[in-house]
C-alpha cells in the first residue's frame, strides 16, 4: 500500500519529493524502495519549556529530530534554530542528508533536527537553556552509534558543546562523539568549521575547469557570511578571485575591485555585521542579481525562485546553503546556461569533515590539519568527478547526476539488507 498522508507536508518536502521522483523514474527504482524512501523512518516531535532570563517568564517551543534511513550506519545531520522550522522542512532536509552522505560515500543515513525559534533575540544563557532542554528531550534517539547532530542554521560550535555536555552528564562520562562541529578543546576537529565553505569552492573550481573557466580574477558574490559563506569567500579570495559582494542578515556590501576578505574577517570578529566595513560600499539592490561570474548562496533556503532566477547574471552557481534554489528556478537557470553545483555535492564538505571528527572521537585518532584538508579535498573531488561522468553519460545536469549517485547507493543498501521480518 502506498502511504498517503500530509504529516510531512511543506513546500520544501514537496520539492524534495518531486526531485526524487524524477530521478526514481530515470533510474527505474524498485517500486517498494521508491515508496519507502519518501518517508523518514523515525521522527520525534517534542515541545518543551525554557526559562527566559526574567526568571518568572517561561516559553514553550516545538523541537524536532527526523531520521530518514537507518540502514547504513548511524544517522547524521545538523540542528537548526529558526522560526520557519517545521516537521516537513526538517524531513526534507533529512532526506537531502541521506543523498549527500551517500554521494561522498559516508557510512550514514540522513537526519536533521530543529527548534522553531528565532535564536537572534535570545541571550547566550537563554540559548544555552533551550539547547540543554532540547538535548534532554532527544536523549532516547541520539547516540554515538545512533544519531549524531551537528551545526546548521542558527547553531554553532558552542551549541554543540552544550549538547555534548548535556548528553555526557546523562550517560555519566565524556562523550565527544555525540556531536560534530564542536570546539577543538572538547574533541572538535580544527577544520570542521571551514570545511563546508572550502569544500564548496574546491568543487566549484573543478567544475569551472571542466568548462574552461578559472576562479582566478573571476568576480564572486557570496550571500551569507556565516560558517559557510565566510570560508567560501576566504577560499575564493585565496585562489585569486575578486569577491566583489557579500552580505549577512543586517545588510550587503560591494567593492567592484574586490573585498579584502582577511580584513573583513577581522572586522566581523565578535559577531559584528559586514555592514559598515570601511573597505566596501553599502549595496542596496539584491545581492543575487548583481553582475558576477560565480554566485554562492550560503544562507537560507528558497532564495532563488521563479521570480528572480531570470535576473541572475552569474554563469556558475555554487549552492553552499541547503535548497537555495526552487525546482522552477533551477529549470530557468539551466535554460539560461548557468552551471549549477548542487547543494548535496557543493556543501558535502561539512558532513565529510564531521565524519573525520567522529572517527577521531570514536577511535581516539588525532589527524593533523593538513591531513584533514587533504582527505577532505580528495573525497570532494572524487565525488565531483564521478558525478561529472554520470552527467556526461546520462546527458543530464549535475543535480540530477548527484541524485542518481546518492539514491542508487541508499537503495542498494536497503535492497542488500532485505526486509525485516
Ligand atoms: N548541517 C550540515 C549540512 O547540512 C552538516 C551536517 C553534519 O555535519 O552532520 O550538511
Short mmCIF file of C-alpha atoms and ligand atoms in Angstrom, two decimals:
data_model
loop_
_atom_site.label_atom_id
_atom_site.label_comp_id
_atom_site.label_asym_id
_atom_site.label_seq_id
_atom_site.Cartn_x
_atom_site.Cartn_y
_atom_site.Cartn_z
CA UNK A 1 0.00 0.00 0.00
CA UNK A 2 1.27 3.45 -0.82
CA UNK A 3 1.38 5.65 2.26
CA UNK A 4 -0.66 8.77 1.70
CA UNK A 5 -0.54 11.47 4.33
CA UNK A 6 0.20 15.09 4.82
CA UNK A 7 2.16 14.65 8.03
CA UNK A 8 5.39 15.86 6.45
CA UNK A 9 3.82 18.39 4.15
CA UNK A 10 5.72 21.59 3.43
CA UNK A 11 6.91 23.41 0.33
CA UNK A 12 10.44 22.10 0.77
CA UNK A 13 9.26 18.50 1.30
CA UNK A 14 7.14 18.69 -1.87
CA UNK A 15 10.14 19.94 -3.83
CA UNK A 16 12.50 17.30 -2.46
CA UNK A 17 10.00 14.53 -3.27
CA UNK A 18 9.32 15.86 -6.75
CA UNK A 19 13.03 15.95 -7.44
CA UNK A 20 13.41 12.43 -6.04
CA UNK A 21 10.55 11.04 -8.11
CA UNK A 22 12.02 12.45 -11.32
CA UNK A 23 15.27 10.63 -10.63
CA UNK A 24 13.48 7.45 -9.43
CA UNK A 25 11.76 7.33 -12.85
CA UNK A 26 15.05 7.87 -14.63
CA UNK A 27 16.85 5.01 -12.85
CA UNK A 28 13.81 2.75 -12.76
CA UNK A 29 13.99 2.46 -8.98
CA UNK A 30 12.47 -0.64 -7.36
CA UNK A 31 8.86 0.44 -6.60
CA UNK A 32 8.92 -0.80 -2.97
CA UNK A 33 12.12 1.08 -2.18
CA UNK A 34 10.78 4.07 -4.05
CA UNK A 35 7.82 4.47 -1.70
CA UNK A 36 9.88 3.72 1.42
CA UNK A 37 12.48 6.39 0.79
CA UNK A 38 9.88 9.13 0.52
CA UNK A 39 9.19 8.86 4.24
CA UNK A 40 11.52 9.15 7.21
CA UNK A 41 11.91 6.07 9.38
CA UNK A 42 11.77 7.95 12.68
CA UNK A 43 10.50 11.38 13.62
CA UNK A 44 10.40 12.80 17.10
CA UNK A 45 8.34 15.89 17.83
CA UNK A 46 8.83 17.43 21.26
CA UNK A 47 7.50 20.50 22.97
CA UNK A 48 9.42 21.89 25.88
CA UNK A 49 9.58 24.96 28.09
CA UNK A 50 12.62 27.10 28.82
CA UNK A 51 13.17 29.94 31.21
CA UNK A 52 13.81 33.45 29.98
CA UNK A 53 16.43 35.47 31.84
CA UNK A 54 13.47 37.07 33.58
CA UNK A 55 13.07 34.09 35.98
CA UNK A 56 9.26 34.03 36.00
CA UNK A 57 8.96 34.08 32.24
CA UNK A 58 8.70 30.60 30.71
CA UNK A 59 8.26 30.00 27.00
CA UNK A 60 7.23 26.74 25.33
CA UNK A 61 8.66 25.82 21.93
CA UNK A 62 8.47 22.92 19.46
CA UNK A 63 11.51 20.82 18.53
CA UNK A 64 12.07 18.03 16.01
CA UNK A 65 14.55 15.32 15.10
CA UNK A 66 13.95 13.30 11.97
CA UNK A 67 15.95 10.22 10.92
CA UNK A 68 15.42 9.25 7.31
CA UNK A 69 17.31 5.99 6.68
CA UNK A 70 18.68 3.76 9.44
CA UNK A 71 20.10 1.06 7.15
CA UNK A 72 23.65 2.23 6.59
CA UNK A 73 25.02 3.17 9.99
CA UNK A 74 24.06 5.94 12.39
CA UNK A 75 22.08 8.87 11.10
CA UNK A 76 23.76 12.25 10.78
CA UNK A 77 22.74 15.82 10.20
CA UNK A 78 22.54 19.28 11.64
CA UNK A 79 20.27 21.05 14.07
CA UNK A 80 18.76 24.39 13.10
CA UNK A 81 17.20 27.10 15.19
CA UNK A 82 14.86 29.11 13.02
CA UNK A 83 11.26 30.35 13.29
CA UNK A 84 10.48 28.55 9.99
CA UNK A 85 11.37 25.08 11.28
CA UNK A 86 8.55 22.55 10.92
CA UNK A 87 8.27 18.78 10.52
CA UNK A 88 8.03 18.94 6.73
CA UNK A 89 11.10 21.13 6.35
CA UNK A 90 13.18 19.06 8.77
CA UNK A 91 12.10 15.88 6.95
CA UNK A 92 13.02 17.32 3.55
CA UNK A 93 16.44 18.31 4.90
CA UNK A 94 16.93 14.85 6.47
CA UNK A 95 16.21 13.23 3.09
CA UNK A 96 18.75 15.54 1.42
CA UNK A 97 21.29 14.49 4.09
CA UNK A 98 20.84 10.85 3.03
CA UNK A 99 21.69 11.63 -0.59
CA UNK A 100 24.51 13.98 0.46
CA UNK A 101 26.15 11.46 2.73
CA UNK A 102 25.77 8.70 0.11
CA UNK A 103 27.39 10.67 -2.71
CA UNK A 104 30.55 11.20 -0.67
CA UNK A 105 30.45 7.57 0.45
CA UNK A 106 29.96 8.07 4.20
CA UNK A 107 28.51 5.29 6.40
CA UNK A 108 25.49 7.34 7.50
CA UNK A 109 21.81 7.78 6.82
CA UNK A 110 20.37 11.29 6.77
CA UNK A 111 18.91 13.13 9.75
CA UNK A 112 18.01 16.68 10.68
CA UNK A 113 16.69 18.44 13.72
CA UNK A 114 15.48 21.82 14.72
CA UNK A 115 13.72 24.08 17.14
CA UNK A 116 11.12 26.54 15.88
CA UNK A 117 12.64 29.62 17.47
CA UNK A 118 14.45 32.74 16.34
CA UNK A 119 17.88 32.48 18.03
CA UNK A 120 18.86 36.11 17.35
CA UNK A 121 16.97 37.83 20.19
CA UNK A 122 17.94 35.10 22.70
CA UNK A 123 20.67 35.84 25.21
CA UNK A 124 23.53 33.37 25.49
CA UNK A 125 22.05 31.98 28.71
CA UNK A 126 18.63 31.53 27.11
CA UNK A 127 20.13 29.79 24.10
CA UNK A 128 22.02 27.51 26.46
CA UNK A 129 18.83 26.56 28.32
CA UNK A 130 16.96 25.90 25.07
CA UNK A 131 19.81 23.70 23.84
CA UNK A 132 20.18 21.70 27.04
CA UNK A 133 16.47 21.02 27.36
CA UNK A 134 16.12 20.14 23.66
CA UNK A 135 19.07 17.73 24.03
CA UNK A 136 17.46 16.12 27.07
CA UNK A 137 14.30 15.57 25.01
CA UNK A 138 16.36 13.90 22.25
CA UNK A 139 18.25 11.50 24.55
CA UNK A 140 16.18 8.42 23.59
CA UNK A 141 17.06 8.69 19.92
CA UNK A 142 20.55 10.20 19.67
CA UNK A 143 23.85 8.44 20.40
CA UNK A 144 27.39 7.99 19.11
CA UNK A 145 26.27 4.92 17.14
CA UNK A 146 22.68 6.03 16.67
CA UNK A 147 22.34 9.62 15.53
CA UNK A 148 24.97 12.36 15.63
CA UNK A 149 23.89 16.03 15.45
CA UNK A 150 25.99 18.88 14.03
CA UNK A 151 25.60 22.63 13.50
CA UNK A 152 23.22 24.08 10.94
CA UNK A 153 21.38 27.38 10.53
CA UNK A 154 21.28 29.32 13.82
CA UNK A 155 23.53 26.91 15.75
CA UNK A 156 27.31 26.84 16.15
CA UNK A 157 30.30 25.28 17.94
CA UNK A 158 29.09 26.49 21.31
CA UNK A 159 25.65 24.94 20.76
CA UNK A 160 27.40 21.63 20.04
CA UNK A 161 29.47 21.98 23.22
CA UNK A 162 26.27 22.35 25.29
CA UNK A 163 24.73 19.31 23.59
CA UNK A 164 27.88 17.29 24.28
CA UNK A 165 27.94 18.41 27.91
CA UNK A 166 24.25 17.67 28.49
CA UNK A 167 24.50 14.24 26.89
CA UNK A 168 27.72 13.41 28.77
CA UNK A 169 26.07 14.34 32.07
CA UNK A 170 23.21 11.98 31.27
CA UNK A 171 25.41 8.99 30.50
CA UNK A 172 27.99 9.78 33.17
CA UNK A 173 31.15 10.03 31.05
CA UNK A 174 32.55 12.44 28.46
CA UNK A 175 31.11 11.58 25.04
CA UNK A 176 32.77 13.75 22.39
CA UNK A 177 31.43 11.60 19.52
CA UNK A 178 27.80 12.52 20.26
CA UNK A 179 28.11 15.67 18.12
CA UNK A 180 30.42 17.03 15.46
CA UNK A 181 31.31 20.64 14.83
CA UNK A 182 32.21 21.18 18.49
CA UNK A 183 35.15 23.27 19.73
CA UNK A 184 38.64 21.73 19.46
CA UNK A 185 39.07 21.85 23.25
CA UNK A 186 36.49 19.06 23.67
CA UNK A 187 37.44 16.91 20.70
CA UNK A 188 36.25 19.02 17.78
CA UNK A 189 38.14 18.84 14.55
CA UNK A 190 40.06 22.04 13.81
CA UNK A 191 38.98 22.03 10.19
CA UNK A 192 35.25 21.29 10.60
CA UNK A 193 34.13 24.92 10.71
CA UNK A 194 35.91 25.84 7.49
CA UNK A 195 35.22 22.66 5.54
CA UNK A 196 31.77 23.37 4.10
CA UNK A 197 32.80 26.68 2.52
CA UNK A 198 36.22 25.46 1.42
CA UNK A 199 34.81 22.20 0.02
CA UNK A 200 32.19 24.15 -1.93
CA UNK A 201 34.84 26.31 -3.58
CA UNK A 202 37.02 23.25 -4.32
CA UNK A 203 34.24 21.54 -6.31
CA UNK A 204 33.27 24.87 -7.86
CA UNK A 205 36.81 25.34 -9.13
CA UNK A 206 36.88 21.78 -10.51
CA UNK A 207 33.57 22.39 -12.30
CA UNK A 208 34.82 25.70 -13.74
CA UNK A 209 37.90 23.95 -15.12
CA UNK A 210 35.67 21.50 -16.97
CA UNK A 211 34.06 24.38 -18.86
CA UNK A 212 37.31 26.21 -19.49
CA UNK A 213 36.95 28.85 -16.76
CA UNK A 214 39.23 29.70 -13.84
CA UNK A 215 38.46 31.11 -10.42
CA UNK A 216 41.44 33.48 -10.60
CA UNK A 217 40.26 37.02 -11.35
CA UNK A 218 36.64 35.92 -11.62
CA UNK A 219 34.03 38.02 -9.86
CA UNK A 220 32.48 36.15 -6.95
CA UNK A 221 29.40 37.09 -4.92
CA UNK A 222 28.63 35.37 -1.61
CA UNK A 223 25.21 35.55 0.03
CA UNK A 224 25.64 34.97 3.76
CA UNK A 225 28.71 35.47 5.93
CA UNK A 226 28.12 32.71 8.46
CA UNK A 227 30.09 29.48 8.76
CA UNK A 228 29.63 28.51 5.13
CA UNK A 229 29.76 31.89 3.38
CA UNK A 230 32.75 33.34 5.18
CA UNK A 231 35.04 30.38 4.43
CA UNK A 232 33.78 30.11 0.86
CA UNK A 233 34.66 33.80 0.45
CA UNK A 234 38.07 33.20 2.02
CA UNK A 235 38.81 30.17 -0.19
CA UNK A 236 37.82 32.10 -3.33
CA UNK A 237 39.92 35.10 -2.23
CA UNK A 238 42.95 32.89 -1.54
CA UNK A 239 42.68 31.49 -5.05
CA UNK A 240 42.81 34.91 -6.64
CA UNK A 241 39.10 35.56 -7.17
CA UNK A 242 37.67 39.04 -6.71
CA UNK A 243 34.99 38.67 -4.06
CA UNK A 244 33.00 41.76 -5.02
CA UNK A 245 29.97 41.47 -2.73
CA UNK A 246 28.93 39.71 0.47
CA UNK A 247 26.07 40.13 2.88
CA UNK A 248 24.53 38.99 6.14
CA UNK A 249 21.14 39.48 7.81
CA UNK A 250 21.93 43.14 8.53
CA UNK A 251 22.92 44.25 5.03
CA UNK A 252 25.04 43.87 1.90
CA UNK A 253 28.37 45.42 0.84
CA UNK A 254 30.09 45.77 -2.53
CA UNK A 255 33.52 46.67 -3.88
CA UNK A 256 33.98 46.12 -7.63
CA UNK A 257 37.77 45.90 -7.16
CA UNK A 258 37.36 43.01 -4.71
CA UNK A 259 36.79 42.99 -0.95
CA UNK A 260 39.79 42.26 1.26
CA UNK A 261 38.38 39.13 2.93
CA UNK A 262 41.06 38.72 5.65
CA UNK A 263 40.33 42.34 6.68
CA UNK A 264 36.60 41.62 6.64
CA UNK A 265 37.24 38.60 8.90
CA UNK A 266 38.93 40.90 11.40
CA UNK A 267 36.13 43.46 11.11
CA UNK A 268 33.39 40.87 11.69
CA UNK A 269 35.04 39.04 14.58
CA UNK A 270 32.95 39.38 17.76
CA UNK A 271 29.74 38.96 15.78
CA UNK A 272 29.84 42.33 14.06
CA UNK A 273 27.86 42.62 10.80
CA UNK A 274 29.61 43.14 7.43
CA UNK A 275 27.55 46.32 7.25
CA UNK A 276 29.74 49.38 7.62
CA UNK A 277 33.00 47.64 6.62
CA UNK A 278 35.27 50.53 5.53
CA UNK A 279 36.70 48.61 2.54
CA UNK A 280 33.39 48.48 0.66
CA UNK A 281 30.21 50.41 -0.07
CA UNK A 282 26.69 49.65 1.01
CA UNK A 283 24.76 47.68 -1.62
CA UNK A 284 21.09 48.45 -1.95
CA UNK A 285 19.98 46.13 -4.75
CA UNK A 286 19.54 42.36 -4.43
CA UNK A 287 22.93 40.70 -3.96
CA UNK A 288 21.80 37.70 -6.00
CA UNK A 289 21.17 39.79 -9.10
CA UNK A 290 24.40 41.77 -9.45
CA UNK A 291 26.76 41.16 -12.34
CA UNK A 292 29.33 38.47 -11.47
CA UNK A 293 30.85 35.18 -12.69
CA UNK A 294 30.22 33.00 -9.66
CA UNK A 295 27.34 33.23 -7.21
CA UNK A 296 27.48 31.36 -3.90
CA UNK A 297 24.20 31.40 -1.96
CA UNK A 298 25.32 30.39 1.52
CA UNK A 299 22.48 31.47 3.78
CA UNK A 300 18.89 30.24 4.00
CA UNK A 301 16.91 28.02 1.60
CA UNK A 302 14.48 29.05 -1.15
CA UNK A 303 16.20 32.33 -2.11
CA UNK A 304 16.38 31.70 -5.87
CA UNK A 305 12.84 31.34 -7.15
CA UNK A 306 10.98 31.69 -10.43
CA UNK A 307 10.64 35.41 -9.72
CA UNK A 308 14.36 36.22 -9.59
CA UNK A 309 16.03 33.31 -11.46
CA UNK A 310 15.99 35.06 -14.83
CA UNK A 311 17.65 38.13 -13.29
CA UNK A 312 20.70 36.16 -12.14
CA UNK A 313 23.76 37.08 -14.17
CA UNK A 314 26.30 34.62 -12.75
CA UNK A 315 27.42 31.82 -15.05
CA UNK A 316 28.28 29.45 -12.22
CA UNK A 317 26.12 28.84 -9.14
CA UNK A 318 27.69 27.06 -6.18
CA UNK A 319 24.98 26.11 -3.69
CA UNK A 320 26.60 26.49 -0.28
CA UNK A 321 23.22 26.60 1.51
CA UNK A 322 20.76 23.72 1.60
CA UNK A 323 18.00 24.04 -1.02
CA UNK A 324 18.67 27.66 -2.05
CA UNK A 325 17.08 27.10 -5.49
CA UNK A 326 13.48 26.05 -6.13
CA UNK A 327 12.79 23.48 -8.84
CA UNK A 328 11.26 26.07 -11.18
CA UNK A 329 14.21 28.39 -10.67
CA UNK A 330 16.62 25.52 -11.33
CA UNK A 331 14.98 24.98 -14.72
CA UNK A 332 15.17 28.67 -15.63
CA UNK A 333 18.84 28.88 -14.66
CA UNK A 334 19.72 25.79 -16.69
CA UNK A 335 17.87 27.18 -19.71
CA UNK A 336 19.97 30.33 -19.31
CA UNK A 337 23.16 28.27 -19.38
CA UNK A 338 24.09 28.60 -15.71
CA UNK A 339 26.25 25.74 -14.43
CA UNK A 340 24.80 24.70 -11.06
CA UNK A 341 26.88 22.83 -8.49
CA UNK A 342 24.02 21.38 -6.40
CA UNK A 343 23.86 21.67 -2.61
CA UNK A 344 24.14 17.93 -1.93
CA UNK A 345 27.54 17.98 -3.62
CA UNK A 346 28.68 21.56 -3.05
CA UNK A 347 28.13 21.63 0.72
CA UNK A 348 29.04 18.00 1.42
CA UNK A 349 32.37 19.16 2.85
CA UNK A 350 30.57 19.83 6.14
CA UNK A 351 29.40 16.30 6.73
CA UNK A 352 32.67 14.90 5.36
CA UNK A 353 34.66 16.88 7.93
CA UNK A 354 32.10 15.80 10.53
CA UNK A 355 32.82 12.19 9.61
CA UNK A 356 36.56 12.73 10.22
CA UNK A 357 35.77 14.35 13.56
CA UNK A 358 33.51 11.45 14.57
CA UNK A 359 36.11 8.85 13.54
CA UNK A 360 38.76 10.70 15.57
CA UNK A 361 36.42 10.77 18.58
CA UNK A 362 35.38 7.13 18.40
CA UNK A 363 38.82 5.71 17.52
CA UNK A 364 40.89 8.20 19.53
CA UNK A 365 42.87 9.20 16.45
CA UNK A 366 44.46 12.58 16.02
CA UNK A 367 44.99 13.82 12.47
CA UNK A 368 46.93 16.95 11.62
CA UNK A 369 45.15 19.89 10.00
CA UNK A 370 46.93 19.41 6.67
CA UNK A 371 45.95 15.73 6.57
CA UNK A 372 42.32 16.60 7.22
CA UNK A 373 42.22 19.11 4.34
CA UNK A 374 43.93 16.66 2.04
CA UNK A 375 41.37 13.97 2.89
CA UNK A 376 38.50 16.44 2.53
CA UNK A 377 39.53 17.67 -0.90
CA UNK A 378 40.20 14.11 -2.04
CA UNK A 379 36.69 12.97 -1.02
CA UNK A 380 35.03 16.04 -2.58
CA UNK A 381 36.89 15.89 -5.87
CA UNK A 382 36.38 12.13 -6.22
CA UNK A 383 32.64 12.62 -5.75
CA UNK A 384 32.68 15.52 -8.19
CA UNK A 385 34.47 13.51 -10.91
CA UNK A 386 32.03 10.60 -10.51
CA UNK A 387 29.07 12.96 -10.73
CA UNK A 388 30.51 14.77 -13.73
CA UNK A 389 30.94 11.41 -15.50
CA UNK A 390 27.34 10.44 -14.71
CA UNK A 391 26.14 13.77 -16.07
CA UNK A 392 28.03 13.19 -19.31
CA UNK A 393 26.86 9.60 -19.70
CA UNK A 394 23.22 10.40 -18.92
CA UNK A 395 23.33 13.78 -20.61
CA UNK A 396 21.88 15.42 -17.53
CA UNK A 397 22.64 18.32 -15.19
CA UNK A 398 24.85 17.90 -12.11
CA UNK A 399 21.90 17.93 -9.67
CA UNK A 400 20.26 15.01 -11.41
CA UNK A 401 23.61 13.22 -11.66
CA UNK A 402 24.31 13.73 -7.94
CA UNK A 403 20.85 12.45 -7.05
CA UNK A 404 21.33 9.40 -9.27
CA UNK A 405 24.52 8.54 -7.41
CA UNK A 406 23.07 9.19 -3.94
CA UNK A 407 19.72 7.48 -4.41
CA UNK A 408 21.27 4.41 -6.06
CA UNK A 409 23.65 3.92 -3.14
CA UNK A 410 20.93 4.21 -0.49
CA UNK A 411 18.60 1.94 -2.47
CA UNK A 412 21.36 -0.65 -2.90
CA UNK A 413 21.99 -0.71 0.86
CA UNK A 414 18.29 -1.22 1.59
CA UNK A 415 17.88 -3.95 -1.02
CA UNK A 416 21.00 -5.77 0.17
CA UNK A 417 19.87 -5.83 3.79
CA UNK A 418 16.43 -7.13 2.83
CA UNK A 419 13.16 -6.62 4.65
CA UNK A 420 12.69 -7.36 8.35
CA UNK A 421 10.94 -9.61 9.39
N1 LIG B 1 24.31 20.85 8.76
C1 LIG B 1 25.27 20.44 7.78
C2 LIG B 1 24.62 20.02 6.49
O1 LIG B 1 23.51 20.38 6.21
C3 LIG B 1 26.26 19.41 8.32
C4 LIG B 1 25.73 18.15 8.87
C5 LIG B 1 26.79 17.32 9.60
O2 LIG B 1 27.92 17.72 9.65
O3 LIG B 1 26.38 16.30 10.13
O4 LIG B 1 25.22 19.37 5.67
#
